[in-house]
XYZ file of N, CA and C in Angstrom:
462
model
N 34.077 -33.138 -18.268
C 32.753 -32.819 -18.708
C 32.766 -32.217 -20.096
N 31.591 -32.082 -20.629
C 31.449 -31.494 -21.952
C 31.384 -29.980 -21.846
N 31.861 -29.344 -22.881
C 31.848 -27.887 -22.923
C 30.808 -27.426 -23.927
N 30.136 -26.329 -23.603
C 29.184 -25.717 -24.513
C 29.759 -24.341 -24.874
N 30.427 -24.246 -26.031
C 31.134 -23.011 -26.376
C 30.262 -21.762 -26.354
N 29.025 -21.864 -26.823
C 28.155 -20.683 -26.868
C 27.866 -20.157 -25.460
N 27.605 -21.065 -24.537
C 27.316 -20.671 -23.155
C 28.572 -20.108 -22.498
N 29.708 -20.756 -22.731
C 30.957 -20.268 -22.164
C 31.296 -18.881 -22.697
N 31.033 -18.652 -23.957
C 31.294 -17.339 -24.557
C 30.414 -16.270 -23.911
N 29.138 -16.576 -23.681
C 28.249 -15.603 -23.044
C 28.691 -15.318 -21.609
N 29.198 -16.337 -20.919
C 29.732 -16.126 -19.573
C 30.902 -15.157 -19.589
N 31.761 -15.294 -20.580
C 32.897 -14.379 -20.721
C 32.418 -12.965 -21.030
N 31.405 -12.850 -21.879
C 30.869 -11.523 -22.224
C 30.303 -10.841 -20.979
N 29.563 -11.565 -20.155
C 29.004 -10.985 -18.923
C 30.134 -10.524 -18.012
N 31.177 -11.342 -17.856
C 32.312 -10.950 -17.012
C 33.000 -9.702 -17.553
N 33.149 -9.616 -18.881
C 33.762 -8.427 -19.485
C 32.930 -7.185 -19.196
N 31.615 -7.313 -19.315
C 30.732 -6.176 -19.029
C 30.829 -5.754 -17.566
N 30.899 -6.727 -16.670
C 31.021 -6.402 -15.253
C 32.317 -5.646 -14.986
N 33.405 -6.097 -15.577
C 34.675 -5.387 -15.403
C 34.558 -3.947 -15.894
N 33.877 -3.777 -17.013
C 33.667 -2.441 -17.576
C 32.858 -1.569 -16.613
N 31.723 -2.092 -16.099
C 30.887 -1.323 -15.172
C 31.683 -0.948 -13.928
N 32.405 -1.916 -13.371
C 33.127 -1.679 -12.126
C 34.257 -0.661 -12.322
N 34.873 -0.651 -13.492
C 35.984 0.273 -13.753
C 35.527 1.728 -13.753
N 34.277 1.980 -14.116
C 33.796 3.353 -14.226
C 32.981 3.818 -13.022
N 32.770 2.944 -12.064
C 32.062 3.360 -10.853
C 33.011 4.127 -9.945
N 32.509 5.115 -9.225
C 33.377 5.867 -8.312
C 33.620 5.128 -6.995
N 33.152 3.887 -6.887
C 33.244 3.129 -5.646
C 33.590 1.674 -5.944
N 34.001 0.954 -4.900
C 34.240 -0.484 -5.042
C 32.927 -1.212 -4.765
N 32.675 -2.273 -5.478
C 31.399 -2.977 -5.366
C 31.511 -4.080 -4.311
N 30.668 -4.027 -3.271
C 30.679 -5.089 -2.258
C 30.215 -6.420 -2.850
N 30.744 -7.502 -2.316
C 30.390 -8.839 -2.813
C 28.890 -9.099 -2.701
N 28.241 -8.504 -1.704
C 26.811 -8.760 -1.493
C 25.919 -8.208 -2.605
N 26.430 -7.311 -3.437
C 25.610 -6.770 -4.523
C 26.103 -7.167 -5.915
N 27.146 -7.982 -5.987
C 27.658 -8.395 -7.302
C 26.597 -9.169 -8.083
N 25.797 -9.981 -7.390
C 24.752 -10.739 -8.098
C 23.771 -9.794 -8.806
N 23.534 -8.614 -8.229
C 22.643 -7.651 -8.866
C 23.305 -7.010 -10.082
N 24.623 -6.867 -10.024
C 25.365 -6.363 -11.184
C 25.274 -7.353 -12.342
N 25.281 -8.641 -12.034
C 25.141 -9.669 -13.079
C 23.757 -9.571 -13.722
N 22.726 -9.366 -12.901
C 21.367 -9.214 -13.434
C 21.304 -7.978 -14.331
N 21.904 -6.870 -13.888
C 21.927 -5.648 -14.691
C 22.641 -5.891 -16.019
N 23.793 -6.526 -15.951
C 24.590 -6.770 -17.164
C 23.825 -7.626 -18.169
N 23.207 -8.698 -17.696
C 22.458 -9.558 -18.628
C 21.224 -8.847 -19.164
N 20.611 -7.971 -18.341
C 19.449 -7.230 -18.851
C 19.868 -6.303 -19.983
N 21.051 -5.712 -19.867
C 21.547 -4.840 -20.932
C 21.926 -5.636 -22.179
N 22.518 -6.788 -21.993
C 22.882 -7.627 -23.140
C 21.635 -8.094 -23.895
N 20.534 -8.260 -23.176
C 19.296 -8.701 -23.819
C 18.591 -7.590 -24.589
N 19.131 -6.366 -24.553
C 18.611 -5.275 -25.381
C 19.210 -5.293 -26.783
N 20.257 -6.060 -26.989
C 21.008 -6.038 -28.242
C 20.531 -7.170 -29.149
N 20.015 -6.837 -30.334
C 19.625 -7.908 -31.271
C 20.855 -8.700 -31.710
N 20.680 -9.992 -31.892
C 21.775 -10.858 -32.316
C 21.756 -10.999 -33.829
N 22.883 -10.705 -34.451
C 22.984 -10.789 -35.905
C 22.861 -12.225 -36.392
N 23.245 -13.174 -35.561
C 23.265 -14.576 -35.982
C 21.874 -15.118 -36.295
N 20.851 -14.616 -35.623
C 19.505 -15.149 -35.880
C 18.755 -14.380 -36.963
N 19.354 -13.317 -37.502
C 18.764 -12.587 -38.620
C 17.582 -11.710 -38.257
N 17.308 -11.546 -36.977
C 16.169 -10.757 -36.544
C 16.652 -9.389 -36.052
N 15.793 -8.395 -36.188
C 16.106 -7.072 -35.655
C 15.449 -6.845 -34.303
N 14.829 -7.863 -33.771
C 14.156 -7.771 -32.481
C 15.118 -8.270 -31.399
N 15.223 -7.505 -30.330
C 16.130 -7.902 -29.252
C 15.554 -9.109 -28.504
N 16.411 -9.902 -27.870
C 15.947 -11.095 -27.156
C 14.892 -10.800 -26.098
N 15.032 -9.692 -25.390
C 14.054 -9.382 -24.348
C 12.673 -9.134 -24.936
N 12.624 -8.376 -26.035
C 11.342 -8.094 -26.686
C 10.729 -9.378 -27.236
N 11.563 -10.231 -27.785
C 11.080 -11.499 -28.315
C 10.526 -12.386 -27.199
N 11.182 -12.368 -26.039
C 10.770 -13.221 -24.921
C 9.509 -12.698 -24.247
N 9.441 -11.382 -23.999
C 8.305 -10.824 -23.249
C 7.157 -10.391 -24.144
N 7.447 -10.108 -25.431
C 6.419 -9.612 -26.325
C 6.166 -8.121 -26.162
N 6.950 -7.445 -25.317
C 6.809 -6.003 -25.066
C 7.971 -5.250 -25.676
N 7.656 -4.166 -26.355
C 8.721 -3.313 -26.886
C 9.479 -2.678 -25.730
N 10.762 -2.502 -25.919
C 11.601 -1.885 -24.899
C 11.371 -0.380 -24.914
N 11.117 0.189 -23.745
C 10.993 1.646 -23.619
C 12.346 2.166 -23.145
N 13.181 2.499 -24.114
C 14.561 2.842 -23.817
C 14.687 4.057 -22.907
N 13.811 5.055 -23.073
C 13.935 6.249 -22.233
C 13.707 5.933 -20.760
N 12.884 4.960 -20.437
C 12.675 4.557 -19.049
C 13.765 3.604 -18.579
N 14.058 2.625 -19.402
C 14.939 1.547 -18.959
C 16.415 1.904 -18.995
N 16.771 2.928 -19.747
C 18.164 3.347 -19.793
C 18.404 4.631 -19.006
N 17.417 5.031 -18.218
C 17.536 6.258 -17.439
C 18.591 6.120 -16.339
N 18.722 4.922 -15.793
C 19.689 4.661 -14.733
C 20.664 3.576 -15.168
N 21.725 3.451 -14.413
C 22.688 2.372 -14.610
C 23.024 1.779 -13.248
N 23.579 0.602 -13.255
C 24.001 -0.040 -12.017
C 24.954 0.891 -11.272
N 24.704 1.074 -9.976
C 25.595 1.875 -9.143
C 25.258 3.347 -9.080
N 24.248 3.804 -9.818
C 23.858 5.211 -9.749
C 23.263 5.513 -8.371
N 23.601 6.674 -7.837
C 23.066 7.103 -6.554
C 21.757 7.850 -6.780
N 20.737 7.486 -6.023
C 19.423 8.117 -6.153
C 18.803 8.347 -4.786
N 17.909 9.299 -4.748
C 17.008 9.453 -3.610
C 15.676 8.885 -4.087
N 15.181 7.864 -3.370
C 13.931 7.221 -3.772
C 12.847 7.547 -2.763
N 11.623 7.595 -3.242
C 10.484 7.884 -2.372
C 10.283 6.706 -1.421
N 10.112 7.021 -0.144
C 9.998 5.966 0.868
C 8.577 5.454 1.038
N 7.617 6.082 0.402
C 6.199 5.697 0.480
C 5.671 5.651 1.909
N 5.873 6.712 2.688
C 5.261 6.675 4.013
C 3.750 6.789 3.872
N 3.049 6.301 4.863
C 1.603 6.469 4.852
C 1.273 7.948 4.915
N 0.039 8.277 4.705
C -0.356 9.687 4.765
C -0.337 10.099 6.231
N 0.758 10.759 6.576
C 0.924 11.210 7.956
C 1.414 12.643 7.941
N 1.390 13.222 9.088
C 1.877 14.581 9.237
C 3.167 14.576 10.051
N 3.825 13.425 10.110
C 5.025 13.287 10.924
C 6.233 13.871 10.205
N 7.328 13.913 10.915
C 8.584 14.395 10.351
C 9.408 13.245 9.785
N 8.776 12.116 9.566
C 9.451 10.949 9.000
C 9.959 11.282 7.593
N 11.201 10.873 7.279
C 11.734 11.188 5.946
C 10.863 10.600 4.835
N 10.755 11.320 3.748
C 9.944 10.847 2.626
C 10.801 10.302 1.489
N 12.113 10.289 1.705
C 13.000 9.700 0.705
C 14.129 8.951 1.403
N 14.724 8.034 0.663
C 15.814 7.210 1.177
C 16.989 7.284 0.216
N 18.190 7.240 0.744
C 19.381 7.150 -0.093
C 19.483 5.723 -0.606
N 19.710 5.584 -1.911
C 19.725 4.257 -2.503
C 20.703 4.182 -3.668
N 21.104 2.962 -3.967
C 21.966 2.690 -5.111
C 21.149 1.872 -6.108
N 21.085 2.337 -7.362
C 20.337 1.619 -8.406
C 21.026 0.292 -8.705
N 20.234 -0.768 -8.803
C 20.787 -2.087 -9.091
C 20.420 -2.560 -10.501
N 19.118 -2.740 -10.766
C 18.688 -3.225 -12.084
C 17.207 -2.929 -12.285
N 16.757 -2.865 -13.558
C 15.343 -2.561 -13.817
C 14.436 -3.721 -13.422
N 13.212 -3.375 -13.018
C 12.230 -4.386 -12.601
C 11.497 -5.000 -13.791
N 11.675 -4.444 -14.986
C 11.039 -4.955 -16.204
C 9.519 -4.971 -16.113
N 8.958 -3.908 -15.556
C 7.505 -3.800 -15.530
C 7.064 -2.586 -16.341
N 5.784 -2.408 -16.492
C 5.250 -1.327 -17.323
C 5.490 0.065 -16.713
N 5.666 0.134 -15.396
C 5.878 1.421 -14.743
C 7.312 1.920 -14.888
N 8.222 1.060 -15.309
C 9.620 1.454 -15.421
C 10.329 1.465 -14.082
N 9.883 0.635 -13.152
C 10.469 0.578 -11.813
C 11.878 -0.001 -11.854
N 12.621 0.291 -10.801
C 13.967 -0.238 -10.625
C 14.102 -0.845 -9.241
N 15.019 -1.796 -9.119
C 15.407 -2.351 -7.818
C 16.542 -1.474 -7.284
N 16.417 -1.069 -6.022
C 17.404 -0.223 -5.375
C 17.908 -0.900 -4.107
N 19.177 -0.686 -3.812
C 19.776 -1.164 -2.564
C 19.774 -0.010 -1.579
N 19.093 -0.205 -0.461
C 19.028 0.816 0.584
C 20.183 0.558 1.554
N 21.155 1.407 1.514
C 22.376 1.177 2.286
C 22.134 1.210 3.790
N 21.286 2.099 4.265
C 21.065 2.231 5.707
C 20.418 0.991 6.301
N 19.660 0.261 5.488
C 18.962 -0.927 5.975
C 19.565 -2.223 5.453
N 20.365 -2.136 4.393
C 20.946 -3.341 3.798
C 19.902 -4.180 3.091
N 18.858 -3.533 2.573
C 17.767 -4.256 1.924
C 17.538 -3.732 0.515
N 16.761 -4.497 -0.242
C 16.380 -4.106 -1.594
C 14.927 -3.648 -1.584
N 14.630 -2.611 -2.390
C 13.257 -2.180 -2.598
C 13.062 -1.920 -4.089
N 11.806 -1.870 -4.503
C 11.470 -1.549 -5.891
C 10.702 -0.232 -5.878
N 11.142 0.707 -6.714
C 10.467 2.003 -6.787
C 10.362 2.450 -8.233
N 9.312 3.233 -8.503
C 9.147 3.780 -9.847
C 9.354 5.297 -9.864
N 9.724 5.877 -8.709
C 10.023 7.303 -8.632
C 11.339 7.472 -7.894
N 12.212 8.291 -8.490
C 13.511 8.554 -7.887
C 14.063 9.843 -8.448
N 15.112 10.307 -7.799
C 15.847 11.468 -8.300
C 17.311 11.054 -8.380
N 17.846 11.072 -9.581
C 19.244 10.739 -9.819
C 20.107 11.910 -9.367
N 21.103 11.609 -8.541
C 21.980 12.641 -7.995
C 23.439 12.217 -8.149
N 24.362 13.174 -8.104
C 25.784 12.792 -8.081
C 26.075 12.005 -6.802
N 26.954 11.038 -6.886
C 27.267 10.207 -5.727
C 28.117 10.996 -4.734
N 27.579 11.221 -3.506
C 28.356 11.954 -2.502
C 29.532 11.111 -1.993
N 30.558 11.776 -1.531
C 31.746 11.086 -1.023
C 31.395 10.183 0.158
N 30.423 10.565 0.971
C 30.008 9.745 2.119
C 29.500 8.380 1.640
N 28.749 8.358 0.553
C 28.221 7.105 0.007
C 29.360 6.267 -0.562
N 30.296 6.900 -1.255
C 31.457 6.178 -1.797
C 32.220 5.509 -0.662
N 32.464 6.245 0.408
C 33.196 5.701 1.547
C 32.431 4.561 2.207
N 31.110 4.702 2.328
C 30.298 3.644 2.942
C 30.308 2.373 2.084
N 30.186 2.525 0.774
C 30.220 1.352 -0.113
C 31.612 0.707 -0.086
N 32.659 1.518 -0.067
C 34.014 0.972 0.009
C 34.230 0.216 1.313
N 33.670 0.732 2.413
C 33.771 0.042 3.700
C 33.035 -1.299 3.641
N 31.848 -1.311 3.011
C 31.113 -2.571 2.860
C 31.911 -3.556 2.009
N 32.566 -3.063 0.960
C 33.384 -3.933 0.106
C 34.537 -4.519 0.906
N 35.155 -3.712 1.770
C 36.239 -4.212 2.619
C 35.733 -5.272 3.596
N 34.564 -5.039 4.198
C 33.971 -6.010 5.126
C 33.661 -7.321 4.405
N 33.094 -7.223 3.207
C 32.774 -8.430 2.451
C 34.027 -9.183 2.067
N 35.088 -8.461 1.707
C 36.354 -9.089 1.332
C 36.969 -9.796 2.540
N 36.879 -9.176 3.714
C 37.442 -9.770 4.939
C 36.683 -11.031 5.344
N 35.384 -11.074 5.017
C 34.559 -12.230 5.391
C 34.809 -13.430 4.481
N 35.425 -13.213 3.317
C 35.675 -14.314 2.384
C 36.782 -15.209 2.819
């Protein structure tokens, strides 16, 4: 087949970024969330203006027409541990009002929402309110166990 050097080069850049992110995480990344790491990596690469096109506007801003709000969009990184609001209905119950979650990637909306992986449910949610916390050892162990399970299933 034919090769497209520019596309192949960008593929290598994304892989390099993923290796970098994974090296600095306090946990091993399960295979089930690697696709979200790729989305995060490409979203970050799209913040960088390309010198080759002579423009000072980043690709994301050029594509969406919206200026990047760096303070919102760079507040979290892939793999950050957060407590996110669970949005319970207005009740007087003892139901938890927050969930333990791992930040995956920004939702690219005006509210500055992020996609989070809820470990207890194995699902993704989008939230615009969270509290960034240090990653507890229990979460590291749970993510490492998920990574081992995913590796065994391959």
